[in-house]
Amino acid sequence: PARLVLMGELHAALEEHEAARAREGAGRGADGGPGASQLEMHYQPKIELASERTVGLEALMRWHHPTRGLVGPGTFVPLAEQSGLIHRLTTFALDAAVRQLAQWSADGTAVPVAVNLSAHDVADPEVVDTIEELLARHGVRPDLLEVEITETALVADRSRVVPVLERLGALGVRVAIDDFGTGTTSISQLRDLPVAELKIDRVFVADLGDGEREGSELVVQAMVDLAHSFGLRVVAEGVEDEVTARTLQRLGVDQAQGYLWARPGPAHEVHPPGGAARGD
Ligand code: C2E
Ligand code: CA
Ligand code: CA
Ligand code: CA
């Protein structure tokens, strides 16, 4: 019952957001500044380990619930998947990310932005039409948009997902495999797919700091070596301390994300780096 209430409220929040967008499209102006919508995308920097520079961003959805406060995607994305709202939620995420990319492109500060797609999205070719249409409408270069799909989504419906990935690849949108290592995919199964990046799941990264350290290093090292031999970029998520960052760099991991560098935050607070401090 609590889940039903939350789903109804999520539906209402989406309706409200879509109505505001439609009024904007009709030339009647936006509903107001940030905060007008309960739904918002936050962004977390992807750091190149060798240079410690921001080389990309991951877009992560946030729901500012009127009474519960901030509700995380771990709670509402699964609900949206069960209730058929996920396609509209994904369109919201893509629309927000592409608009933000258009603005950063105009400012000359754009770096690639990765949007998370759910298993439901990537089994449906319509998501490619949506992406193509949004990029064209806002004049954003396809190589500035990336999508992340989980290893489980790829395996669950491979025959439907592979053509979607191929169309995205043809469009120039890079594909990353998220939460890698938690499922049953072997890297060699990715060889013939237009996949550009592997994101090593946080559990392996967390293990690097534990007693199991040597064993985990071997696992990560094996993933990195094989991924590189297939021309894939390797990104580690959930990096919270300096020692882990240096270990990952030593193991050959290309990029990393984590609280060590930055928590996900509103676009203007996160990028360009140092931008938020300029007014201080
Ligand atoms: P994910 O794609 O694996 O995203 C990484 C999660 O780790 C994010 O949680 C991020 O805030 C968190 N994180 C980043 N750095 C650290 C760190 O150093 N330590 C720890 N402990 N956590 C860190 P978040 O934002 O709560 O998202 C949870 C999941 O919800 C995501 O996992 C993703 O699967 C899903 N999600 C988020 N946004 C979207 C979206 O727009 N669409 C869809 N379909 N799913 C989304
Ligand atoms: Ca992700
Ligand atoms: Ca992940
Ligand atoms: Ca995860």
Coordinates of C-alpha atoms and ligand atoms in Angstrom, one line a residue:
P1 CA 0.0 0.0 0.0
A2 CA 2.8 2.5 0.9
R3 CA 4.4 1.5 -2.4
L4 CA 1.1 2.2 -4.3
V5 CA 0.9 5.6 -2.7
L6 CA 4.5 6.4 -3.7
M7 CA 3.9 5.2 -7.2
G8 CA 0.8 7.5 -7.5
E9 CA 2.9 10.4 -6.2
L10 CA 5.7 9.7 -8.7
H11 CA 3.1 9.6 -11.5
A12 CA 1.8 13.0 -10.4
A13 CA 5.3 14.4 -10.2
L14 CA 6.0 13.2 -13.8
E15 CA 2.6 14.6 -15.0
E16 CA 3.4 18.0 -13.4
H17 CA 6.9 18.1 -15.0
E18 CA 5.6 17.1 -18.4
A19 CA 2.9 19.7 -18.3
A20 CA 5.4 22.4 -17.5
R21 CA 7.6 21.2 -20.4
A22 CA 4.6 21.3 -22.7
R23 CA 3.7 24.9 -21.6
E24 CA 7.4 25.9 -22.3
G25 CA 7.1 24.3 -25.7
A26 CA 4.0 26.3 -26.4
G27 CA 6.0 29.5 -25.8
R28 CA 4.4 30.3 -22.5
G29 CA 7.6 30.3 -20.5
A30 CA 8.9 28.0 -17.8
D31 CA 7.2 27.4 -14.5
G32 CA 10.0 29.0 -12.6
G33 CA 13.6 28.3 -11.8
P34 CA 15.2 25.2 -10.3
G35 CA 12.9 23.5 -7.8
A36 CA 9.9 23.9 -9.9
S37 CA 10.0 20.2 -10.6
Q38 CA 10.1 17.5 -8.0
L39 CA 12.3 15.5 -10.3
E40 CA 15.9 16.6 -10.9
M41 CA 19.1 15.2 -12.4
H42 CA 22.2 15.3 -10.3
Y43 CA 25.7 14.8 -11.8
Q44 CA 28.8 13.1 -10.5
P45 CA 32.2 13.7 -12.1
K46 CA 34.2 10.9 -13.7
I47 CA 37.9 11.4 -13.0
E48 CA 40.8 10.4 -15.2
L49 CA 43.1 8.7 -12.7
A50 CA 46.3 9.7 -14.4
S51 CA 45.5 13.4 -14.5
E52 CA 42.8 13.7 -11.8
R53 CA 40.8 15.7 -14.3
T54 CA 37.0 15.6 -14.9
V55 CA 36.6 13.8 -18.2
G56 CA 32.9 13.1 -18.0
L57 CA 29.8 13.1 -15.7
E58 CA 27.2 10.5 -14.7
A59 CA 23.6 11.7 -14.5
L60 CA 21.7 10.3 -11.5
M61 CA 18.0 11.0 -10.8
R62 CA 16.7 12.6 -7.7
W63 CA 13.1 13.0 -6.4
H64 CA 12.4 15.9 -4.1
H65 CA 9.3 14.4 -2.4
P66 CA 7.0 17.1 -0.9
T67 CA 6.8 15.4 2.5
R68 CA 9.4 12.6 2.6
G69 CA 12.3 14.8 1.4
L70 CA 14.9 13.4 -1.0
V71 CA 13.9 9.9 -2.2
G72 CA 16.7 8.0 -3.9
P73 CA 16.5 6.2 -7.3
G74 CA 17.2 2.9 -5.5
T75 CA 13.7 3.3 -4.1
F76 CA 11.7 4.7 -7.0
V77 CA 13.3 3.3 -10.1
P78 CA 12.3 -0.3 -9.3
L79 CA 8.7 1.0 -8.5
A80 CA 8.7 2.8 -11.9
E81 CA 9.8 -0.4 -13.6
Q82 CA 7.0 -2.4 -12.1
S83 CA 4.3 0.2 -12.8
G84 CA 5.2 1.0 -16.4
L85 CA 6.4 4.6 -15.6
I86 CA 10.0 3.8 -16.4
H87 CA 9.8 4.9 -20.0
R88 CA 8.6 8.4 -19.0
L89 CA 11.2 8.6 -16.3
T90 CA 13.9 7.7 -18.7
T91 CA 12.7 10.3 -21.2
F92 CA 12.8 12.9 -18.4
A93 CA 16.4 11.9 -17.6
L94 CA 17.5 12.0 -21.3
D95 CA 15.7 15.3 -21.9
A96 CA 17.3 16.9 -18.8
A97 CA 20.8 15.6 -19.7
V98 CA 20.6 16.7 -23.3
R99 CA 19.4 20.2 -22.4
Q100 CA 22.2 20.5 -19.9
L101 CA 24.7 19.3 -22.5
A102 CA 23.4 21.9 -25.0
Q103 CA 24.0 24.6 -22.3
W104 CA 27.5 23.3 -21.5
S105 CA 28.3 23.1 -25.2
A106 CA 27.3 26.7 -25.7
D107 CA 29.5 27.6 -22.7
G108 CA 32.4 25.6 -24.2
T109 CA 32.6 23.4 -21.0
A110 CA 30.9 20.3 -22.2
V111 CA 32.2 16.8 -21.3
P112 CA 30.4 13.6 -22.1
V113 CA 27.3 12.8 -19.9
A114 CA 26.2 9.3 -19.1
V115 CA 22.5 8.5 -18.5
N116 CA 21.4 5.2 -16.9
L117 CA 19.0 3.1 -18.8
S118 CA 16.9 0.4 -17.2
A119 CA 16.5 -3.1 -18.6
H120 CA 13.0 -2.2 -19.9
D121 CA 14.4 0.7 -21.9
V122 CA 17.1 -1.2 -23.8
A123 CA 14.8 -4.0 -24.8
D124 CA 12.7 -1.4 -26.8
P125 CA 14.0 0.3 -29.9
E126 CA 11.9 3.4 -29.1
V127 CA 14.6 4.6 -26.7
V128 CA 16.9 5.1 -29.7
D129 CA 14.3 7.2 -31.5
T130 CA 13.9 9.3 -28.3
I131 CA 17.7 9.8 -28.1
E132 CA 18.1 10.7 -31.8
E133 CA 15.2 13.2 -31.6
L134 CA 16.5 14.9 -28.5
L135 CA 20.1 15.2 -29.8
A136 CA 18.8 16.7 -33.1
R137 CA 16.3 19.1 -31.4
H138 CA 19.0 20.5 -29.1
G139 CA 21.9 20.3 -31.5
V140 CA 24.0 18.2 -29.2
R141 CA 26.9 16.1 -30.6
P142 CA 26.1 12.3 -30.2
D143 CA 29.5 11.6 -28.8
L144 CA 28.7 13.8 -25.8
L145 CA 26.0 11.4 -24.7
E146 CA 26.7 8.0 -23.2
V147 CA 24.3 5.4 -21.8
E148 CA 24.9 2.9 -19.0
I149 CA 23.2 -0.4 -19.0
T150 CA 23.6 -3.1 -16.4
E151 CA 25.2 -6.3 -17.1
T152 CA 22.0 -8.1 -16.0
A153 CA 19.9 -6.0 -18.5
L154 CA 22.1 -7.1 -21.3
V155 CA 22.0 -10.8 -20.4
A156 CA 18.3 -10.9 -19.6
D157 CA 17.1 -10.1 -23.1
R158 CA 20.2 -10.2 -25.3
S159 CA 18.4 -10.8 -28.6
R160 CA 16.3 -7.6 -28.1
V161 CA 19.1 -5.5 -26.4
V162 CA 21.8 -6.1 -29.0
P163 CA 20.0 -4.4 -31.9
V164 CA 19.3 -1.4 -29.7
L165 CA 23.0 -1.2 -28.7
E166 CA 24.0 -1.5 -32.4
R167 CA 21.7 1.4 -33.4
L168 CA 23.1 3.5 -30.5
G169 CA 26.6 2.7 -31.7
A170 CA 25.7 3.7 -35.3
L171 CA 24.4 7.0 -33.9
G172 CA 27.7 7.7 -32.2
V173 CA 26.3 7.3 -28.6
R174 CA 28.8 5.3 -26.4
V175 CA 27.5 2.4 -24.4
A176 CA 28.9 1.5 -20.9
I177 CA 28.2 -1.8 -19.1
D178 CA 27.3 -0.9 -15.5
D179 CA 27.8 -2.9 -12.3
F180 CA 30.2 -5.2 -14.2
G181 CA 31.3 -8.3 -12.3
T182 CA 28.0 -8.8 -10.4
G183 CA 26.3 -10.8 -13.2
T184 CA 27.4 -13.7 -15.4
T185 CA 28.8 -11.9 -18.5
S186 CA 32.3 -12.7 -19.5
I187 CA 34.2 -9.9 -21.1
S188 CA 34.6 -12.0 -24.3
Q189 CA 30.8 -11.9 -24.7
L190 CA 31.1 -8.2 -25.1
R191 CA 33.6 -8.4 -27.8
D192 CA 31.2 -8.2 -30.7
L193 CA 29.0 -5.5 -29.2
P194 CA 29.4 -1.8 -29.6
V195 CA 30.3 -1.4 -26.0
A196 CA 33.0 1.2 -25.2
E197 CA 33.3 1.1 -21.4
L198 CA 33.2 -1.3 -18.4
K199 CA 32.2 0.0 -15.0
I200 CA 33.6 -2.2 -12.3
D201 CA 31.0 -2.6 -9.5
R202 CA 31.5 -0.9 -6.2
V203 CA 31.7 -4.2 -4.3
F204 CA 35.1 -5.0 -6.0
V205 CA 36.3 -1.5 -5.3
A206 CA 35.3 -1.7 -1.6
D207 CA 37.1 -5.0 -1.3
L208 CA 40.4 -3.4 -2.3
G209 CA 40.5 -1.7 1.1
D210 CA 39.6 -4.9 3.1
G211 CA 41.6 -7.8 4.4
E212 CA 40.8 -9.7 1.2
R213 CA 42.9 -7.1 -0.6
E214 CA 45.3 -9.4 -2.5
G215 CA 42.6 -11.6 -4.0
S216 CA 40.5 -8.5 -5.0
E217 CA 43.5 -7.0 -6.7
L218 CA 43.9 -10.1 -8.8
V219 CA 40.2 -10.0 -9.8
V220 CA 40.3 -6.3 -10.8
Q221 CA 43.7 -6.7 -12.5
A222 CA 42.2 -9.6 -14.6
M223 CA 39.1 -7.5 -15.6
V224 CA 41.3 -4.5 -16.5
D225 CA 43.7 -6.5 -18.7
L226 CA 41.0 -8.4 -20.6
A227 CA 38.9 -5.2 -21.1
H228 CA 41.9 -3.3 -22.4
S229 CA 42.8 -6.2 -24.8
F230 CA 39.3 -5.7 -26.2
G231 CA 39.8 -1.9 -26.5
L232 CA 37.4 -1.1 -23.6
R233 CA 37.8 1.7 -21.2
V234 CA 37.6 0.7 -17.5
V235 CA 35.9 2.9 -14.9
A236 CA 35.7 2.1 -11.2
E237 CA 32.8 3.4 -9.1
G238 CA 32.5 4.1 -5.4
V239 CA 36.0 5.3 -4.7
E240 CA 36.0 6.8 -1.2
D241 CA 39.7 7.0 -0.2
E242 CA 43.1 7.9 -1.6
V243 CA 44.7 4.5 -1.1
T244 CA 42.0 2.8 -3.2
A245 CA 42.4 5.4 -5.9
R246 CA 46.1 4.8 -6.1
T247 CA 45.6 1.0 -6.1
L248 CA 43.1 1.3 -9.0
Q249 CA 45.5 3.5 -10.9
R250 CA 48.3 1.0 -10.4
L251 CA 46.0 -1.8 -11.7
G252 CA 45.5 0.2 -14.9
V253 CA 41.9 1.5 -14.3
D254 CA 41.4 4.5 -16.5
Q255 CA 38.7 6.5 -14.8
A256 CA 36.9 6.5 -11.4
Q257 CA 34.0 8.1 -9.6
G258 CA 33.4 8.4 -5.9
Y259 CA 32.9 10.6 -2.8
L260 CA 36.8 11.0 -2.7
W261 CA 36.4 13.5 -5.5
A262 CA 32.7 14.5 -5.5
R263 CA 29.3 13.5 -4.5
P264 CA 26.6 13.8 -7.1
G265 CA 25.1 17.3 -7.1
P266 CA 23.1 19.8 -9.2
A267 CA 24.6 20.6 -12.5
H268 CA 25.8 24.1 -11.7
E269 CA 27.5 23.0 -8.4
V270 CA 29.4 20.1 -10.0
H271 CA 30.5 21.4 -13.4
P272 CA 32.7 23.1 -14.6
P273 CA 35.1 22.1 -11.8
G274 CA 35.6 25.1 -9.5
G275 CA 32.8 26.9 -11.2
A276 CA 30.6 27.0 -8.0
A277 CA 33.4 28.6 -6.1
R278 CA 33.8 31.5 -8.5
G279 CA 31.1 33.6 -6.8
D280 CA 32.6 33.2 -3.2
Ligands
C2E1 P1 24.6 3.1 -10.3 O1 24.3 3.5 -11.7 O2 25.5 2.0 -10.0 O3 25.1 4.5 -9.6 C1 26.1 4.6 -8.7 C2 25.5 4.9 -7.3 O4 26.6 5.0 -6.4 C3 24.8 6.2 -7.2 O5 23.7 6.0 -6.3 C4 25.8 7.2 -6.6 O6 25.3 8.3 -6.0 C5 26.5 6.2 -5.7 N1 27.9 6.6 -5.4 C6 28.7 7.4 -6.1 N2 29.9 7.5 -5.5 C7 29.9 6.8 -4.4 C8 30.8 6.5 -3.3 O7 32.0 6.9 -3.3 N3 30.4 5.7 -2.3 C9 29.1 5.2 -2.3 N4 28.8 4.4 -1.3 N5 28.2 5.4 -3.3 C10 28.6 6.2 -4.3 P2 22.2 6.6 -6.6 O8 22.4 8.0 -7.2 O9 21.5 6.5 -5.3 O10 21.7 5.6 -7.7 C11 21.4 4.3 -7.4 C12 21.1 3.5 -8.6 O11 19.8 4.0 -9.2 C13 22.1 3.7 -9.7 O12 23.2 2.8 -9.5 C14 21.3 3.3 -10.9 O13 21.2 1.9 -11.1 C15 19.9 3.8 -10.6 N6 19.6 5.1 -11.2 C16 20.1 6.4 -10.8 N7 19.6 7.3 -11.7 C17 18.9 6.7 -12.6 C18 18.2 7.1 -13.8 O14 18.2 8.3 -14.2 N8 17.6 6.1 -14.6 C19 17.7 4.8 -14.2 N9 17.0 3.9 -15.0 N10 18.3 4.4 -13.1 C20 18.9 5.3 -12.3
CA2 CA 25.4 3.9 -13.5
CA3 CA 27.1 1.1 -11.3
CA4 CA 25.3 -0.2 -8.6

